[in-house]
CSV table of C-alpha atoms in Angstrom, one decimal:
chain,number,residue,atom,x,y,z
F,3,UNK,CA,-13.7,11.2,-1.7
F,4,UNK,CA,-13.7,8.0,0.8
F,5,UNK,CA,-15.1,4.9,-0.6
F,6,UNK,CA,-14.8,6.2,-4.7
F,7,UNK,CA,-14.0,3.3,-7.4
F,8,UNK,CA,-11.8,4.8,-10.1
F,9,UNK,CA,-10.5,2.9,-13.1
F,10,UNK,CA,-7.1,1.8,-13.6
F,11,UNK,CA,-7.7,-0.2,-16.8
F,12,UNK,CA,-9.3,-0.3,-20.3
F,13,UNK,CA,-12.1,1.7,-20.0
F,14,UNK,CA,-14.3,4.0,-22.5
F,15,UNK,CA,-14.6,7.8,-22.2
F,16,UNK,CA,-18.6,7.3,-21.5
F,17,UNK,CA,-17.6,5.0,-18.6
F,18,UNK,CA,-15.7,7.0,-16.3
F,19,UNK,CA,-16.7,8.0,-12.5
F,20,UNK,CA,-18.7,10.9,-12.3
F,21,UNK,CA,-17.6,14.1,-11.0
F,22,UNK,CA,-13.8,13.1,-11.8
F,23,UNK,CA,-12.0,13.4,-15.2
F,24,UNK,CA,-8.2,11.4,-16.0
F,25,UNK,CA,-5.7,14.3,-16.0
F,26,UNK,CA,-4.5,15.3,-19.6
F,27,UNK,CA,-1.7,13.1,-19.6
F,28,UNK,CA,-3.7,10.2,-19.6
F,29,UNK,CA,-5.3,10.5,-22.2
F,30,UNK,CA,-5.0,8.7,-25.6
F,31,UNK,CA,-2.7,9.8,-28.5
F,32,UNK,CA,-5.2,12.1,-30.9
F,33,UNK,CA,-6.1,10.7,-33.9
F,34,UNK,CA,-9.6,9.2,-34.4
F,35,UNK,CA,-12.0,8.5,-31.5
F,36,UNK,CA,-11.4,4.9,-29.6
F,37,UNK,CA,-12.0,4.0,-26.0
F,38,UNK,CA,-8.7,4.5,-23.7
F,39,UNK,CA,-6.8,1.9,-23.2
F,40,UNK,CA,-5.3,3.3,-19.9
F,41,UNK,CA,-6.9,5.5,-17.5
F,42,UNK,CA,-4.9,6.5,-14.6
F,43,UNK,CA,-6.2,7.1,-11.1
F,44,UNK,CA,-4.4,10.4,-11.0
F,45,UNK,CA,-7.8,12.1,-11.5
F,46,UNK,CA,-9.0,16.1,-11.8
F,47,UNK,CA,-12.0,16.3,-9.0
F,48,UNK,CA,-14.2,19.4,-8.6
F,49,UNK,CA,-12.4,22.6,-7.7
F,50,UNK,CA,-8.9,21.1,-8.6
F,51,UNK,CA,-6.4,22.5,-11.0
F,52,UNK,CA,-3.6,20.5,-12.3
F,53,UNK,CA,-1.5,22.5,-10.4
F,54,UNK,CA,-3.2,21.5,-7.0
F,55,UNK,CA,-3.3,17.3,-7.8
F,56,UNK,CA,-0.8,15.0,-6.3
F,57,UNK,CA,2.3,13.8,-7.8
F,58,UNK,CA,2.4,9.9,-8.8
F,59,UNK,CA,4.5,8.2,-5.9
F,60,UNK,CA,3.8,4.5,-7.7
F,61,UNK,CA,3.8,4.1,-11.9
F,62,UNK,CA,2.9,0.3,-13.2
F,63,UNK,CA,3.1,0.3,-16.7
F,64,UNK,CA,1.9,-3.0,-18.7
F,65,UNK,CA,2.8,-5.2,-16.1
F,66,UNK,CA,2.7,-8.9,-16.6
F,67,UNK,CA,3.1,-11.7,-14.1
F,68,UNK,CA,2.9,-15.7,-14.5
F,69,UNK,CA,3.9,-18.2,-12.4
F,70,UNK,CA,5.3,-22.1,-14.1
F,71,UNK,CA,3.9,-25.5,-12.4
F,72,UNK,CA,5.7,-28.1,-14.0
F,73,UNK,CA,5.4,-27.7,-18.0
F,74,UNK,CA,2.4,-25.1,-17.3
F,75,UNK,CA,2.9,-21.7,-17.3
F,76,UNK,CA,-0.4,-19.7,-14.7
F,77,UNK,CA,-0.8,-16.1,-15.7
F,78,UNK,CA,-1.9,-14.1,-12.8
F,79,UNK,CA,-1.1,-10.9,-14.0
F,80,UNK,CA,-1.8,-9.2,-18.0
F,81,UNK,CA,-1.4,-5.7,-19.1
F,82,UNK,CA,-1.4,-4.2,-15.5
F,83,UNK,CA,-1.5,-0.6,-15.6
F,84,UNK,CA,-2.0,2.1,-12.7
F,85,UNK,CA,-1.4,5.2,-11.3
F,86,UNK,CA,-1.1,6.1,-7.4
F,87,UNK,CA,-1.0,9.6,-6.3
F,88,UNK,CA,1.2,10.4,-2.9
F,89,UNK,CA,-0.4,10.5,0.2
F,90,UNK,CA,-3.6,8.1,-1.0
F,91,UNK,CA,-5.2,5.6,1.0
F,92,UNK,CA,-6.1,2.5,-1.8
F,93,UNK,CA,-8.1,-0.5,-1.6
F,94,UNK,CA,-6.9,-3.5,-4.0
F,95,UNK,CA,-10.0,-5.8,-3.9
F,96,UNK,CA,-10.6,-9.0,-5.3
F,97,UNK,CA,-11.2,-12.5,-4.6
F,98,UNK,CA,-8.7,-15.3,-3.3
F,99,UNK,CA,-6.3,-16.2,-6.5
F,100,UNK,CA,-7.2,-13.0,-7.8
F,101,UNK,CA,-3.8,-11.7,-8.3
F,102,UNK,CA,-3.8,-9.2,-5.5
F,103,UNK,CA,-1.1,-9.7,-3.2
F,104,UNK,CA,0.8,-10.9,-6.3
F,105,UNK,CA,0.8,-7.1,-7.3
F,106,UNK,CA,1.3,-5.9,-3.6
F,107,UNK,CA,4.4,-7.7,-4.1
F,108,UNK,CA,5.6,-6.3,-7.3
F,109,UNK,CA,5.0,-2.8,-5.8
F,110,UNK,CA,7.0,-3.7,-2.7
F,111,UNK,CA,9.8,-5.3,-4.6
F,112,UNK,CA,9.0,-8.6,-3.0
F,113,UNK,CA,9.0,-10.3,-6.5
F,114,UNK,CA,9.5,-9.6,-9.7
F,115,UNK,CA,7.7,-9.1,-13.0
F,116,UNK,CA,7.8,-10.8,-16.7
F,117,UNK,CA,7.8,-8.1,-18.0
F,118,UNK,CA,6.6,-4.2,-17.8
F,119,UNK,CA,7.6,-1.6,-15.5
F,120,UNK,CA,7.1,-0.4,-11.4
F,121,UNK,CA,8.1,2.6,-10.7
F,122,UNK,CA,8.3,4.1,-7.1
F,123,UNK,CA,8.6,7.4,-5.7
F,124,UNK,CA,10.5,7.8,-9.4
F,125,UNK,CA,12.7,4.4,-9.5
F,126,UNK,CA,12.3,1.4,-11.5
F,127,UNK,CA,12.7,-1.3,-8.9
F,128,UNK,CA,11.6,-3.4,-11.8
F,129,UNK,CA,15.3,-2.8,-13.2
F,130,UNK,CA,17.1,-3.3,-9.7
F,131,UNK,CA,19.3,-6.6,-9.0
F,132,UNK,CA,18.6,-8.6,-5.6
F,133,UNK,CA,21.0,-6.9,-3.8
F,134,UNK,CA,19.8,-3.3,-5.2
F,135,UNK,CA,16.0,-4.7,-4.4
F,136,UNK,CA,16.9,-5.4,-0.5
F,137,UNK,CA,17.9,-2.1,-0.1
F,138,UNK,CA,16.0,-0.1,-1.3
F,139,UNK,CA,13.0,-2.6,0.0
F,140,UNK,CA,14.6,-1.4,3.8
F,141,UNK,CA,14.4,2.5,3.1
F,142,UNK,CA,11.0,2.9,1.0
F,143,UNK,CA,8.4,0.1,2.1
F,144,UNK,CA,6.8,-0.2,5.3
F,145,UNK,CA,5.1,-3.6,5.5
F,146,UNK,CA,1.9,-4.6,7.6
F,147,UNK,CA,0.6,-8.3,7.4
F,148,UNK,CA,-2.2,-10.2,8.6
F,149,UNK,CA,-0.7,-11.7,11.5
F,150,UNK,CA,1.8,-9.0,12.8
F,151,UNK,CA,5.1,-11.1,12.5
F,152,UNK,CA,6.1,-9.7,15.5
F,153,UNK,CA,9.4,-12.0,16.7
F,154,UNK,CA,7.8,-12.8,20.3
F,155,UNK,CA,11.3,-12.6,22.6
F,156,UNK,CA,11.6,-8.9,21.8
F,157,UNK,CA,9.7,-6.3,23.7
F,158,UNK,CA,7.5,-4.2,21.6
F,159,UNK,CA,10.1,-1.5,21.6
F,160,UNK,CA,12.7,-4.0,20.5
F,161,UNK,CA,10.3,-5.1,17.3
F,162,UNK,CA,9.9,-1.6,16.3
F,163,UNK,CA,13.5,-0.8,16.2
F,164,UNK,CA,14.4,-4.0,14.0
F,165,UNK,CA,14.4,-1.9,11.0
F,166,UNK,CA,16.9,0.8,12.4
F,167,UNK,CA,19.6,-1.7,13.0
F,168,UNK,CA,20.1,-1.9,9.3
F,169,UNK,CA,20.7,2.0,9.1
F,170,UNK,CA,23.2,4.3,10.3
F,171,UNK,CA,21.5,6.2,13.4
F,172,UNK,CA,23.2,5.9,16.6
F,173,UNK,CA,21.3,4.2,19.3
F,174,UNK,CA,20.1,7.2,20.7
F,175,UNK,CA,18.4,8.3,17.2
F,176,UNK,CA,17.2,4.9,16.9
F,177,UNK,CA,15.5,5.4,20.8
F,178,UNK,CA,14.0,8.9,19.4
F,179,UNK,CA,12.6,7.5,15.9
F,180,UNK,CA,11.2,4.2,18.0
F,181,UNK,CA,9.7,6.4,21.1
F,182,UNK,CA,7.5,8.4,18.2
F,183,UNK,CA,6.8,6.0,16.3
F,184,UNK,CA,5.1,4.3,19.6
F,185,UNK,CA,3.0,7.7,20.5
F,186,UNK,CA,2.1,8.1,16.8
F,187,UNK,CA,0.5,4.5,16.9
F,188,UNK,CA,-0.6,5.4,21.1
F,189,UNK,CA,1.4,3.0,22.9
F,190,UNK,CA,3.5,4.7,24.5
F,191,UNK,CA,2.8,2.9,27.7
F,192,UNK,CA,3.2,-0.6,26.1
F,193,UNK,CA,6.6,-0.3,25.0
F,194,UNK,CA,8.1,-2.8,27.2
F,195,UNK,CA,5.7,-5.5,27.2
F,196,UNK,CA,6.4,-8.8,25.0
F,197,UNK,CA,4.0,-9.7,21.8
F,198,UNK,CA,2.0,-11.9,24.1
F,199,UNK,CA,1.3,-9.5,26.7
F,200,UNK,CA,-0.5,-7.1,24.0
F,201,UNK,CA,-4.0,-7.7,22.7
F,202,UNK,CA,-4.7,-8.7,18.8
F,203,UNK,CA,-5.1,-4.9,18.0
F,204,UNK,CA,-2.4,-3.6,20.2
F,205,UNK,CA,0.3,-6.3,18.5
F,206,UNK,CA,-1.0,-4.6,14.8
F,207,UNK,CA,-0.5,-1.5,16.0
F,208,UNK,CA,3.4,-2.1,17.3
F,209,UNK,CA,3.5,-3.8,13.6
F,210,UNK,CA,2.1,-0.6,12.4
F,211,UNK,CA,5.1,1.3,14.4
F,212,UNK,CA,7.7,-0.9,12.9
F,213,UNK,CA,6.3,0.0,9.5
F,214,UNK,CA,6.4,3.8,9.9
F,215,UNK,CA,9.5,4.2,12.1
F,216,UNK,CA,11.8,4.4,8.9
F,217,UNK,CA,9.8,7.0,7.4
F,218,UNK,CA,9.4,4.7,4.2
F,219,UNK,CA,7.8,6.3,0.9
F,220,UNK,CA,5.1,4.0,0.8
F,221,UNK,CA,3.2,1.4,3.6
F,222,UNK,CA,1.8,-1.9,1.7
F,223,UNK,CA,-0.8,-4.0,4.1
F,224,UNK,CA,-2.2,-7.1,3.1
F,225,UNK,CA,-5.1,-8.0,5.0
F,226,UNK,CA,-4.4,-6.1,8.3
F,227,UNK,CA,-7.7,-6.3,9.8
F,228,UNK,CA,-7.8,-9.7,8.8
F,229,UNK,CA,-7.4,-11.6,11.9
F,230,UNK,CA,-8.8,-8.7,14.2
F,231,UNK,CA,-12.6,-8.6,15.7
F,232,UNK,CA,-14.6,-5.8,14.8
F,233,UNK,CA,-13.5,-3.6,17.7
F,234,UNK,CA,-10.2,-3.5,17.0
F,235,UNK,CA,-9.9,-3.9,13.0
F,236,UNK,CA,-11.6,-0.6,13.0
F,237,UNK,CA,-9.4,1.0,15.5
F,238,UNK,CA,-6.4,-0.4,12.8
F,239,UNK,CA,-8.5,1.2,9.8
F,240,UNK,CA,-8.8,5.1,11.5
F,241,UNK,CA,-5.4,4.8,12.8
F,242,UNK,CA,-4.6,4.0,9.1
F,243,UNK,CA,-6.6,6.8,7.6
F,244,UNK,CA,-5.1,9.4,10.2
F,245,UNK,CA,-1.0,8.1,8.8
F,246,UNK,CA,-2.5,9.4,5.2
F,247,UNK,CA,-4.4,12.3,6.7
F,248,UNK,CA,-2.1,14.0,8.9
F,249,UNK,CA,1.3,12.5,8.5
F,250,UNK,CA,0.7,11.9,4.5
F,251,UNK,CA,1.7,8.5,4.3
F,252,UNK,CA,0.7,6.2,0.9
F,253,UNK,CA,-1.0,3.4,2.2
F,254,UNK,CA,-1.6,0.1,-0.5
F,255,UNK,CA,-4.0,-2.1,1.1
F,256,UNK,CA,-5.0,-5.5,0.4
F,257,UNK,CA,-8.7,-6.9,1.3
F,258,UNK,CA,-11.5,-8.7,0.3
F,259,UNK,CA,-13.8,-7.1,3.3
F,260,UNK,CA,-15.9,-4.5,1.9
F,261,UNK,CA,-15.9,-2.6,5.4
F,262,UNK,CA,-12.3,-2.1,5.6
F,263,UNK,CA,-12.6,-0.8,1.9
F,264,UNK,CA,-15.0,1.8,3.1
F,265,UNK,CA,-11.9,3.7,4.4
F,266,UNK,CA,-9.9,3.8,1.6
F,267,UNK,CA,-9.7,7.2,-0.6
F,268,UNK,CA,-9.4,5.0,-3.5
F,269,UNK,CA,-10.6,1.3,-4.3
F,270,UNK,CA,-9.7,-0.6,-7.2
F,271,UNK,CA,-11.2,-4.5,-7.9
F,272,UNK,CA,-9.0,-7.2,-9.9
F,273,UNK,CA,-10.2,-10.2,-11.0
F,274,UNK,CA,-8.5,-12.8,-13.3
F,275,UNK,CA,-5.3,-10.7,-13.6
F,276,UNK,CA,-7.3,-7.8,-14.9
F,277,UNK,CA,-8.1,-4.5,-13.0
F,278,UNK,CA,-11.5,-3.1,-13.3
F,279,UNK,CA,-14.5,-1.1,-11.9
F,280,UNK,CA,-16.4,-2.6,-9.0
């Protein structure tokens, strides 16, 4: 399933990927034929029942987002609507401006929409006030960015545990989550070294740590192989595939590199504000 382009908006019944059909639910009310005006990515393949599929862990329902310069209100965002089964690896392509990390945002609770609904894992963080936003943001969402953001005076066992300070585990849980989440990522041996001690790759993968050490229901990345070489973005890519395939993680990537795509189960394209097929 690597690499397939499913739709996630306004398609006809003619048009969809082969070999996969939208799961009942998806479908339009009955009444007389007319092309779908929502297609979810929580798709039937070969040899699956509905009883075997995935359950939704992220539900965007006519999501709209604009931005005001001055007197001029920018839409970035129209009618958004998709579907992310848990423990999926998905590729949200799209040119600069396109809207992209916009809706990265809105999943993460980073920002907030005009209007429609987000759900994760079951909540509507669409609904939540700031304070309700923060902390849910610190228990559910892992984040991975471009240029690591690791805070350089703290050790790469001190970056990972950053997020644990903010929860209630004693210092010797914190030590236990932060030592795994260091093998899981193999760095065992690094743990002690500062930021600029590591290489490009070795800094994303601490940043990679940080993200999984609270367990969080979903991982959002925008552009993490973005300021690797070639060696080590794709060393960043199968680490991220194995999170999704043996630890089940939900990974919501960012890119406009068509290689780091490749890896995704999923990839969707937006353009304009719009989501469509590549």
């Amino acid at each position: 399933m690597q690499g397939k382009v499913y739709s996630a908006h306004s398609r006809t019944a003619s048009s969809r990927p082969p070999r996969c059909r939208p799961a009942p639910l998806s479908i339009a009310p009955l009444g007389p034929p007319k092309p779908l005006q929502y297609l979810t990515l929580y798709c039937i393949r070969e040899g699956e029942t509905m009883e075997s599929i995935k359950p939704l862990i992220v539900e965007i329902k006519n999501l709209s987002k604009s931005y005001r310069r001055g007197s001029q209100i920018i839409p970035v965002l129209e009618d958004i609507n998709l579907d992310i089964p848990e423990g999926e690896f998905l590729a949200l392509m799209g040119p600069s401006g396109s809207g992209k990390s916009t809706l990265l945002n809105l999943i993460a609770g980073i920002d907030k929409a005009d209007s429609g609904i987000v759900k994760v894992g079951g909540v509507d963080i669409a609904a939540l006030s700031e304070t309700e936003l923060a902390g849910w943001r610190a228990g559910n969402v892992g984040f991975i960015f471009q240029f690591y953001n690791l805070i350089p005076v703290l050790t790469a066992f001190e970056n990972v545990e950053l997020p644990l300070l903010l929860t209630g585990l004693s210092k010797k849980e914190r030590h236990e989550h932060v030592e795994m989440a260091l093998r899981v990522v193999n760095l065992s041996d690094r743990m002690e070294h500062y930021p600029a001690q590591l290489s490009g790759g070795q800094q994303q993968r601490v940043a990679i740590a940080r993200a999984i050490v609270t367990d969080p229901t979903i991982l959002v990345a925008d552009e993490p192989t973005g300021d690797l070489d070639k060696v080590s973005a794709k060393e960043i890519l199968e680490l991220m595939d194995r999170l999704v395939r043996e630890l089940g993680k939900t990974i919501i990537m960012v890119t406009h590199d068509a290689r780091a795509a490749e890896k995704a189960h999923i990839i969707v394209h937006l353009e304009k504000g719009v989501l469509s097929f590549e």
